[in-house]
XYZ file of C-alpha atoms in Angstrom:
686
model
C -19.913 13.836 -23.186
C -23.654 13.177 -22.772
C -24.122 16.782 -21.587
C -22.399 18.045 -24.738
C -24.632 15.901 -26.985
C -27.786 17.124 -25.246
C -26.563 20.679 -25.625
C -26.034 20.250 -29.390
C -29.532 18.780 -29.913
C -31.168 21.538 -27.906
C -29.320 24.149 -29.921
C -30.576 22.619 -33.169
C -34.154 22.659 -31.900
C -33.875 26.253 -30.750
C -32.492 27.429 -34.091
C -35.519 25.907 -35.839
C -37.948 27.996 -33.777
C -37.540 31.033 -36.077
C -40.773 32.672 -34.990
C -39.317 33.653 -31.570
C -38.901 37.417 -31.225
C -35.468 39.021 -30.885
C -35.738 39.534 -27.143
C -36.542 35.877 -26.513
C -33.727 34.761 -28.864
C -31.184 36.879 -27.015
C -32.260 35.320 -23.701
C -31.846 31.827 -25.168
C -28.374 32.675 -26.528
C -27.295 34.013 -23.132
C -28.594 30.864 -21.466
C -26.719 28.697 -23.986
C -23.484 30.562 -23.291
C -23.866 29.926 -19.589
C -24.487 26.209 -20.169
C -21.530 25.949 -22.536
C -19.183 27.695 -20.108
C -20.192 25.367 -17.257
C -19.695 22.226 -19.343
C -16.293 23.163 -20.769
C -14.749 24.432 -17.564
C -16.036 21.557 -15.477
C -15.535 23.462 -12.222
C -17.991 21.263 -10.317
C -15.620 18.504 -9.316
C -18.455 16.245 -8.216
C -18.834 15.277 -11.893
C -15.133 14.811 -12.668
C -14.491 11.243 -11.428
C -16.669 9.897 -14.238
C -14.750 11.659 -17.014
C -12.115 9.847 -19.021
C -9.902 10.313 -22.076
C -9.953 13.580 -24.011
C -12.353 15.263 -21.570
C -9.600 15.277 -18.946
C -6.896 16.421 -21.362
C -9.033 19.429 -22.265
C -8.756 20.521 -18.606
C -4.984 21.029 -18.867
C -5.099 24.535 -17.366
C -6.873 23.165 -14.287
C -4.649 20.111 -13.873
C -1.341 22.017 -14.057
C -1.909 25.483 -12.557
C 0.926 28.012 -12.004
C 3.055 26.961 -9.037
C 2.337 30.261 -7.242
C -1.366 29.332 -7.237
C -0.855 25.916 -5.572
C -1.424 25.262 -1.864
C -0.531 21.862 -0.391
C -2.167 21.816 3.036
C -3.124 19.320 5.721
C -5.916 19.366 8.291
C -4.470 18.239 11.617
C -5.726 18.059 15.208
C -6.611 15.700 18.030
C -9.547 13.319 17.722
C -13.076 14.853 17.781
C -11.850 18.394 17.076
C -13.832 18.447 13.829
C -11.169 17.903 11.142
C -13.287 15.739 8.842
C -16.368 17.947 9.266
C -14.264 21.014 8.409
C -12.872 19.185 5.364
C -16.394 18.231 4.277
C -17.530 21.891 4.420
C -14.437 22.980 2.491
C -15.224 20.501 -0.298
C -18.856 21.610 -0.424
C -18.154 25.357 -0.626
C -15.435 24.838 -3.247
C -17.923 22.990 -5.479
C -16.264 19.593 -5.154
C -19.369 17.989 -3.618
C -23.060 18.737 -4.085
C -24.234 17.828 -0.591
C -22.896 18.171 2.931
C -21.561 14.907 4.345
C -21.768 14.075 8.025
C -19.430 11.934 10.147
C -22.328 10.508 12.158
C -24.165 9.502 8.968
C -21.028 7.876 7.536
C -21.219 9.653 4.160
C -18.124 11.882 4.212
C -15.751 12.055 1.244
C -12.399 11.600 2.998
C -13.547 8.933 5.480
C -14.326 6.339 2.814
C -13.060 3.165 4.536
C -15.757 0.926 6.035
C -14.007 1.045 9.430
C -13.895 4.868 9.340
C -17.590 5.197 8.595
C -18.594 2.660 11.230
C -16.466 4.196 13.995
C -16.787 7.858 12.980
C -13.013 8.428 13.066
C -10.286 9.035 10.493
C -7.912 6.070 10.206
C -5.864 6.833 7.125
C -5.098 10.165 5.481
C -7.010 10.998 2.290
C -5.985 13.475 -0.406
C -8.470 15.663 -2.301
C -7.765 18.184 -5.062
C -10.037 21.189 -5.672
C -10.036 24.875 -6.697
C -10.889 27.933 -4.642
C -11.011 31.415 -6.216
C -8.354 30.596 -8.811
C -6.082 28.634 -6.459
C -5.393 24.900 -6.667
C -5.577 23.316 -3.205
C -4.276 19.806 -2.547
C -5.780 18.965 0.849
C -4.976 15.985 3.061
C -7.279 15.095 5.964
C -5.114 13.396 8.610
C -6.118 11.129 11.537
C -6.342 12.502 15.062
C -5.932 9.259 17.011
C -2.506 8.684 18.565
C -2.356 5.133 17.088
C -2.115 6.629 13.585
C 0.581 9.212 14.282
C 2.654 7.965 11.334
C -0.128 9.018 8.944
C 0.264 12.600 10.187
C 4.064 12.342 10.138
C 4.414 11.241 6.524
C 1.821 13.759 5.291
C 3.440 16.709 7.066
C 6.713 15.683 5.431
C 5.364 16.681 2.003
C 2.955 19.523 2.870
C 3.727 23.236 2.578
C 1.208 24.389 5.181
C -1.319 23.092 7.686
C -4.583 24.062 9.345
C -4.604 23.092 13.024
C -8.194 22.592 14.193
C -9.001 23.067 17.883
C -12.157 22.376 19.865
C -12.944 25.782 21.370
C -14.649 24.073 24.314
C -11.944 21.461 25.053
C -10.285 23.642 27.652
C -13.539 23.819 29.615
C -14.892 20.272 29.305
C -13.579 17.543 31.564
C -13.551 14.536 29.221
C -10.199 13.267 27.902
C -8.403 16.511 28.713
C -4.987 14.909 29.231
C -5.294 12.757 26.104
C -6.546 15.664 23.968
C -3.734 17.976 25.010
C -1.108 15.258 24.591
C -2.189 14.515 21.003
C -2.462 18.226 20.193
C 1.118 18.659 21.384
C 2.213 15.631 19.349
C 0.868 16.911 16.013
C 2.122 20.428 16.778
C 5.645 19.138 17.449
C 5.508 17.078 14.258
C 4.727 20.272 12.328
C 7.576 22.029 14.152
C 9.979 19.242 13.167
C 9.096 19.576 9.484
C 8.951 23.403 9.731
C 5.398 23.602 8.397
C 3.666 27.028 8.639
C 0.259 26.809 10.305
C -3.120 28.498 10.660
C -5.228 27.824 13.767
C -8.983 27.334 13.413
C -10.954 27.422 16.661
C -13.850 25.148 15.790
C -17.101 24.435 17.659
C -17.647 28.050 18.731
C -21.356 27.170 18.922
C -20.776 24.489 21.561
C -21.806 25.024 25.180
C -18.735 26.073 27.142
C -16.847 27.426 24.110
C -14.400 30.158 25.075
C -12.449 32.047 22.406
C -10.123 33.793 24.872
C -9.347 30.617 26.810
C -8.602 28.691 23.601
C -6.242 31.452 22.416
C -4.498 31.488 25.785
C -4.083 27.690 25.586
C -2.317 28.069 22.229
C -0.010 30.652 23.762
C 0.781 28.695 26.930
C 0.639 25.025 25.909
C 2.040 25.263 22.391
C 4.424 28.185 23.062
C 3.135 29.926 19.924
C 2.287 33.584 19.263
C -1.352 33.796 18.100
C -2.344 36.544 15.643
C -6.059 37.218 16.129
C -7.415 37.776 12.607
C -11.032 37.222 13.705
C -13.232 37.762 16.737
C -16.410 35.742 17.371
C -19.810 37.408 17.444
C -21.263 35.557 20.416
C -20.164 32.240 21.922
C -21.971 28.960 22.509
C -25.651 29.091 21.557
C -25.320 32.829 20.801
C -22.601 32.350 18.136
C -23.821 33.793 14.825
C -20.780 35.084 12.951
C -17.246 36.472 13.034
C -15.544 39.839 12.787
C -12.748 40.275 10.242
C -10.163 42.213 12.254
C -7.952 43.008 9.235
C -10.758 44.494 7.117
C -12.909 45.739 10.055
C -15.963 43.909 8.726
C -18.517 41.571 10.241
C -19.595 38.330 8.578
C -23.080 37.146 9.519
C -24.553 33.826 8.369
C -28.233 33.611 7.539
C -29.879 31.543 10.328
C -32.444 30.255 7.807
C -29.771 28.922 5.432
C -29.316 25.144 5.623
C -25.875 24.915 4.015
C -24.114 28.093 5.186
C -23.590 29.481 1.673
C -25.784 32.493 2.410
C -23.834 35.035 4.465
C -23.276 38.774 4.244
C -20.178 40.868 4.802
C -20.844 44.320 6.257
C -18.400 47.076 7.273
C -18.470 48.013 10.953
C -19.995 51.467 11.493
C -19.998 53.716 14.537
C -23.739 54.333 14.243
C -24.681 50.644 14.007
C -22.060 48.694 16.005
C -20.230 51.113 18.340
C -19.118 48.494 20.895
C -18.063 45.904 18.286
C -16.214 48.579 16.284
C -14.275 49.641 19.370
C -13.258 46.044 20.180
C -12.249 45.424 16.563
C -10.201 48.642 16.349
C -8.341 47.730 19.530
C -7.743 44.193 18.240
C -6.512 45.536 14.870
C -4.120 47.982 16.507
C -2.775 45.210 18.722
C -2.387 42.970 15.643
C -0.465 45.680 13.761
C 1.879 46.204 16.710
C 2.388 42.458 17.083
C 3.224 41.976 13.390
C 5.491 45.031 13.398
C 7.502 43.488 16.263
C 8.019 40.331 14.185
C 8.603 41.820 10.709
C 11.131 44.621 10.159
C 9.831 45.576 6.701
C 6.325 46.058 8.056
C 7.666 47.947 11.088
C 9.400 50.462 8.788
C 6.153 50.934 6.857
C 4.071 51.462 10.003
C 6.523 53.823 11.674
C 6.999 55.801 8.466
C 3.630 56.393 6.816
C 1.016 55.264 9.325
C 2.485 56.025 12.750
C -0.168 58.653 13.461
C -3.219 56.615 12.505
C -3.264 52.824 12.095
C -6.771 53.030 10.557
C -5.223 54.363 7.337
C -3.075 51.241 6.906
C -4.450 49.270 3.898
C -5.650 45.735 4.607
C -3.485 44.420 1.726
C -0.287 45.675 3.385
C -1.221 44.002 6.671
C -2.125 40.740 4.910
C 1.232 40.665 3.104
C 3.071 41.149 6.390
C 1.019 38.401 8.091
C 1.920 36.113 5.162
C 5.647 36.747 5.749
C 5.335 36.207 9.502
C 3.429 32.944 8.957
C 6.090 31.685 6.552
C 8.820 32.569 9.054
C 6.826 30.582 11.679
C 7.277 33.318 14.253
C 3.490 33.490 14.798
C 0.268 31.703 13.799
C -2.906 33.364 12.452
C -6.022 32.420 14.455
C -9.535 32.173 13.010
C -12.755 30.812 14.472
C -16.082 29.311 13.465
C -18.291 26.253 13.604
C -17.880 23.714 10.814
C -20.908 21.685 11.923
C -23.134 24.795 11.836
C -21.571 25.885 8.495
C -20.078 29.140 9.821
C -16.567 30.494 9.266
C -15.301 27.957 6.694
C -15.211 30.294 3.652
C -12.971 32.851 5.448
C -10.741 29.927 6.477
C -10.300 28.994 2.807
C -9.471 32.621 2.002
C -6.858 32.581 4.779
C -5.298 29.419 3.331
C -4.723 31.162 -0.009
C -3.598 34.430 1.617
C -1.257 33.298 4.379
C -0.007 29.760 3.734
C 2.920 29.333 1.310
C 3.028 28.104 -2.259
C 5.545 25.329 -3.077
C 8.073 27.836 -4.458
C 8.078 29.725 -1.141
C 9.254 26.658 0.786
C 13.001 26.262 1.196
C 14.008 22.773 -0.012
C 17.802 22.805 -0.100
C 18.184 19.506 -1.930
C 16.357 20.852 -5.018
C 19.409 22.847 -6.097
C 21.256 19.606 -6.852
C 18.678 18.534 -9.469
C 18.724 21.654 -11.673
C 15.035 21.359 -12.626
C 15.184 17.609 -13.269
C 12.565 15.307 -11.760
C 12.712 14.905 -7.980
C 9.733 13.450 -6.122
C 9.093 11.788 -2.782
C 6.848 8.755 -2.292
C 4.985 9.364 0.965
C 2.128 6.854 0.954
C 1.170 3.526 -0.656
C -2.321 2.090 -1.152
C -3.364 -1.246 -2.640
C -6.174 -1.257 -5.181
C -7.730 -4.576 -6.242
C -7.880 -3.553 -9.903
C -4.864 -1.256 -10.315
C -2.446 -2.801 -7.816
C -0.188 -0.578 -5.671
C -0.979 3.152 -5.862
C 1.935 5.348 -4.765
C 1.325 8.947 -3.633
C 4.050 11.273 -4.938
C 4.908 14.850 -4.019
C 6.687 16.409 -7.012
C 9.368 18.852 -5.889
C 10.918 19.618 -9.286
C 10.572 18.563 -12.909
C 7.563 16.838 -14.419
C 5.880 13.444 -14.016
C 4.359 11.644 -17.015
C 2.787 8.210 -17.517
C 4.629 5.536 -19.516
C 8.015 6.867 -18.375
C 10.778 5.165 -16.404
C 11.846 6.549 -13.026
C 14.768 5.651 -10.744
C 14.267 4.904 -7.052
C 17.384 6.089 -5.182
C 16.587 4.292 -1.917
C 15.805 0.964 -3.570
C 18.447 1.467 -6.306
C 16.018 0.205 -8.951
C 14.327 1.515 -12.076
C 10.559 1.188 -12.571
C 7.979 2.384 -15.080
C 4.912 4.495 -14.312
C 2.012 3.082 -16.323
C -0.637 5.663 -15.353
C -0.798 9.016 -13.583
C -3.845 9.926 -11.496
C -5.162 12.994 -9.696
C -6.409 12.044 -6.189
C -10.054 12.611 -5.250
C -10.291 10.612 -1.981
C -11.288 7.081 -3.112
C -11.884 8.191 -6.731
C -9.165 9.193 -9.187
C -8.836 10.932 -12.551
C -6.284 9.868 -15.147
C -4.153 12.797 -16.347
C -1.445 13.211 -19.025
C 1.182 14.973 -16.867
C 1.749 16.837 -13.621
C 4.236 19.597 -12.840
C 6.294 20.579 -9.786
C 4.486 21.497 -6.592
C 1.624 19.027 -7.054
C 0.620 15.739 -5.453
C -0.107 12.784 -7.735
C -0.982 9.090 -7.655
C 1.144 6.716 -9.731
C 0.235 3.230 -10.960
C 2.743 0.522 -11.835
C 5.465 1.013 -9.192
C 5.955 -2.382 -7.546
C 9.004 -1.705 -5.362
C 8.692 1.957 -4.330
C 7.795 2.388 -0.642
C 7.075 5.201 1.818
C 9.998 7.630 2.113
C 11.679 6.727 -1.198
C 13.200 9.480 -3.334
C 12.352 9.182 -7.035
C 14.302 10.822 -9.887
C 14.199 10.578 -13.685
C 17.228 8.268 -14.066
C 20.257 6.827 -12.309
C 22.544 9.250 -14.139
C 20.435 12.152 -12.864
C 20.885 10.887 -9.291
C 24.664 10.552 -9.762
C 24.900 14.068 -11.190
C 22.911 15.468 -8.263
C 25.131 13.563 -5.835
C 28.285 15.029 -7.422
C 26.896 18.557 -7.187
C 25.965 17.949 -3.552
C 29.468 16.677 -2.712
C 31.131 19.656 -4.416
C 28.885 22.092 -2.563
C 29.413 20.149 0.672
C 33.192 20.388 0.275
C 32.947 24.159 -0.209
C 30.937 24.475 2.990
C 33.220 21.990 4.809
C 30.455 19.477 5.259
C 30.773 15.738 4.902
C 29.276 13.592 2.182
C 26.780 12.216 4.701
C 25.126 15.641 4.832
C 24.721 15.651 1.066
C 23.286 12.129 1.164
C 20.849 13.139 3.907
C 19.537 15.954 1.731
C 19.153 13.591 -1.195
C 17.390 10.857 0.755
C 15.238 12.736 3.275
C 12.494 10.265 4.151
C 10.018 9.507 6.914
C 10.923 8.376 10.437
C 9.078 5.202 11.424
C 8.197 4.970 15.155
C 8.762 1.769 17.105
C 5.686 -0.430 17.845
C 4.021 -0.156 21.247
C 1.741 -3.245 21.333
C 2.103 -6.755 19.953
C 0.191 -10.035 19.759
C 0.253 -13.324 17.878
C -1.824 -13.762 14.722
C -2.806 -17.127 13.266
C -4.659 -18.142 10.070
C -7.750 -20.390 10.240
C -5.638 -23.254 8.862
C -2.042 -23.876 7.812
C -3.183 -23.921 4.176
C -4.119 -20.218 4.566
C -0.686 -19.179 5.929
C 0.625 -18.035 2.490
C -2.524 -15.905 2.029
C -1.993 -14.343 5.469
C 1.668 -13.651 4.671
C 0.624 -11.916 1.436
C -2.014 -9.805 3.237
C 0.450 -8.758 5.939
C 3.083 -7.914 3.311
C 0.635 -5.614 1.477
C -0.551 -3.983 4.714
C 3.043 -3.429 5.848
C 3.841 -1.641 2.620
C 0.813 0.600 3.129
C 1.539 1.171 6.828
C 5.251 1.111 7.767
C 4.396 1.452 11.493
C 2.961 -2.085 11.309
C 5.719 -4.626 11.990
C 5.523 -8.392 11.477
C 8.086 -10.838 12.846
C 8.433 -14.559 13.512
C 8.891 -15.877 17.049
C 12.075 -18.030 16.891
C 10.922 -20.309 19.727
C 7.267 -20.999 18.860
C 7.326 -20.211 15.125
C 4.231 -18.011 15.532
C 3.677 -14.797 13.570
C 3.874 -11.703 15.806
C 1.879 -8.601 14.846
C 3.322 -5.333 16.244
C 1.439 -2.027 16.103
C 1.104 1.426 17.617
C -1.874 0.629 19.838
C -4.874 -1.557 20.536
C -7.039 0.262 17.971
C -4.286 0.016 15.349
C -4.045 -3.786 15.678
C -7.838 -4.107 15.798
C -8.171 -2.178 12.512
C -5.492 -4.340 10.851
C -7.315 -7.480 11.993
C -10.591 -6.143 10.580
C -8.977 -5.177 7.259
C -7.494 -8.663 6.829
C -11.002 -10.077 7.242
C -12.794 -7.618 4.935
C -10.226 -6.960 2.225
C -8.474 -10.330 2.044
C -11.271 -12.663 3.223
C -9.255 -14.292 6.033
C -10.711 -15.145 9.445
C -7.577 -14.778 11.587
C -7.179 -15.308 15.317
C -5.369 -12.836 17.562
C -3.561 -13.829 20.748
C -3.694 -11.752 23.942
C -2.478 -8.182 23.478
C 0.805 -7.333 25.185
C 2.583 -4.040 25.739
C 6.053 -3.643 24.207
C 7.684 -2.308 27.384
C 11.090 -0.633 27.448
C 13.455 -0.339 30.413
C 15.885 2.455 31.302
C 18.283 3.286 34.113
C 17.573 6.297 36.296
C 21.018 7.267 37.639
C 24.630 7.268 36.544
C 26.503 4.169 37.847
C 30.197 3.184 37.858
C 30.929 -0.575 37.875
C 33.790 -3.064 37.571
C 33.608 -6.778 36.803
C 36.126 -9.577 36.291
C 35.560 -12.811 34.427
C 38.052 -15.621 35.106
C 37.288 -18.939 33.514
C 39.339 -21.906 32.355
C 38.067 -23.938 29.413
C 40.134 -27.069 28.781
C 43.750 -26.013 29.178
C 43.107 -22.356 28.293
C 42.513 -19.539 30.808
C 40.257 -16.604 29.891
C 40.702 -13.542 32.095
C 39.244 -10.093 31.475
C 38.499 -7.095 33.720
C 36.231 -4.265 32.598
C 35.487 -0.892 34.182
C 32.662 1.154 32.706
C 30.120 3.877 33.442
C 26.448 3.775 32.453
C 24.203 6.840 32.564
C 20.743 7.812 31.288
C 20.490 9.926 28.119
C 18.560 13.189 27.911
C 17.294 12.460 24.391
C 15.407 9.283 23.528
C 17.439 6.608 21.704
C 16.612 2.948 21.124
C 20.260 2.007 20.592
C 22.917 2.521 23.290
C 25.465 5.294 22.761
C 28.990 3.893 23.261
C 31.962 6.109 24.161
C 35.586 5.483 25.087
C 37.588 7.325 27.736
C 40.794 9.004 26.540
C 42.935 6.553 28.568
C 41.745 3.520 26.552
C 40.714 4.849 23.143
C 44.208 4.671 21.662
C 45.297 1.270 23.047
C 42.211 -0.746 22.155
C 42.395 -3.069 19.137
C 39.581 -3.275 16.597
C 38.684 -6.807 17.749
C 38.450 -5.669 21.376
C 36.254 -2.708 20.381
C 33.861 -4.970 18.500
C 33.753 -7.419 21.426
C 32.969 -4.590 23.865
C 30.210 -3.166 21.646
C 28.693 -6.627 21.120
C 28.579 -7.088 24.892
C 26.803 -3.732 25.353
C 24.213 -4.493 22.654
C 23.653 -7.980 24.070
C 23.011 -6.593 27.561
C 20.495 -4.074 26.161
C 18.347 -6.770 24.565
C 16.864 -7.804 27.915
C 16.523 -5.602 30.971
C 16.503 -6.919 34.570
C 12.894 -5.979 35.430
C 10.695 -7.570 32.743
C 13.225 -8.771 30.212
C 12.271 -5.891 27.868
C 14.858 -4.008 25.744
C 16.857 -1.253 27.459
C 16.905 2.181 25.826
C 18.149 5.741 26.505
C 21.507 4.374 27.698
C 24.997 5.863 27.302
C 27.988 3.606 28.147
C 31.576 4.828 28.613
C 34.501 2.386 28.795
C 37.197 3.466 31.295
C 39.365 0.344 31.471
C 39.632 -3.011 29.722
C 42.364 -5.445 30.859
C 42.591 -8.609 28.764
C 44.772 -11.644 29.613
C 46.665 -13.035 26.581
C 44.676 -15.757 24.828
C 41.272 -14.541 26.052
C 38.603 -14.966 23.375
C 36.423 -12.093 22.182
C 33.347 -14.070 23.269
C 34.559 -13.945 26.891
C 35.162 -10.186 26.589
C 31.577 -9.665 25.388
C 30.240 -11.911 28.186
C 32.130 -9.921 30.835
C 30.879 -6.574 29.478
C 27.305 -7.866 29.292
C 27.434 -9.173 32.895
C 28.903 -5.880 34.134
C 26.097 -3.889 32.501
C 23.458 -6.177 33.981
C 25.024 -5.562 37.391
C 24.770 -1.799 36.716
C 21.078 -2.093 35.848
C 20.292 -3.917 39.099
C 21.941 -1.295 41.329
């Protein structure tokens, strides 16, 4: 409001200077209009976090844009590909920040944790909201380290599109090749699982050893994707100075004297000026048209009908629309290139996000039909703020979210009240009066809602949606479990890989440590805490050495506890390699009672990974087995899988089939389970 007050005073002073001539007065009025427009629109988001109250409510058109103008995207890649640097350039060119942040300097917007700035890596995902050419973009910068895979997983669950960033020189350099490719495959498969359309951005084209063609071929071979080349680089390595827009047959050259990359020019390719580049671009455009026509029937009909003689006459808008459809169908991925660090190629990337990635209404969410426009949102992340308490990130799929309203948590079967609604700006937030479908919001006041919980307006709304789902499921001959799965689609939590003991500085601090671990577990579901039954020590389980190290550091900094970690151990798993048939007999007399049981079973490895054993029954025994005998057999299998024969680690990826079970009258179920467990242990040793 201080800007508005200054503006009013200045206007009063100017009006008193009546001796100015008409020309000077008109210039002043034009200047005042420009100042007024800037203040009221508030497009420079770097000033927004300080605004409160009515100033925010006056920005209603910005806060709740049309759903067709919303893009929920994530930046994903392996570590050191340049995700955070790309995000920083995006925020600068969109007007969100006034200066370019740098990972090495530790002043980036999305890497705001002390550990992130010290190590120069992204540890937890950060959401930022900004505008670009009339579009609202909710962007999430995700970690690239394998220890924080869950952060990528739960963000992709709620995103409509993603930008996959690749190091254009990674295929040439020797360092960490296996690790880089493995993590690239991991995030790519996560996007495949959640059916997220993607754009590929080949970053670091200025780096020594960068190869555009090799990087494109890696996408084709390693990721089994069909790349659509929308750009070609002008030079590689030290010679990189711009890109060619294949769709529009234009070249984009950045001013080498510009410090921030805002100064660039777009020129059409001409035969007289760029004959070689024009020829390469024409060939690339023709190949792109043919490739898109093979994947999209509507575009193929257009090309074969009107433009079969000359592809040059095909309008760029028609080609862009077809690429948009192909990207949504996930039959191909658009490929762009640039150098985020050298401030080249980021603006065209933002244009591609608005052109080719889907809006929320273009994503097919089957479960939304059960809610009939009522509120349906998914909690996908929880943060703890010292002043506000738990902050829950929500993706709104339908309906509207308002502060001071009650919501019902289906997973927790509880009703809570949202006290405040915030728009996320990394570690700063803006209070807003409401938010509509398709957006991402931060809620304050939810004490029991956790990652993966489905939130609706009321319990009656959930029951009504469940009834509609069951009726529709019956029509399609599907079970109720399918309807429930659609209602409660959450986030899969991976099993921990490393563990160690954690101890407080004194027993008096144990309750404080328990509270800290409880808060951190709610924020990070991949962190597991359990109590050793033998020693009574607290066991900390995480996804890797770095993960546990970060948790230890956060307990010290955020909760003021000097804890001690025991030696790090790997959470090994054991599995059998071959299919084995085995028989075992247990004959034991306890007191005057004889227990006799003979079991014949087959154990074989599973093709798909499963932590729990898959238990099957042969046709010869499935009908004769009593419920008590079934439970005893299954208990024996589960007991045997708790400790393998090699290191005593749990056994996984195991399928067990029972072929015969002969039980002497009077044999207890405990003896049946013991016989089955011993037989399986014999199988594992063979």
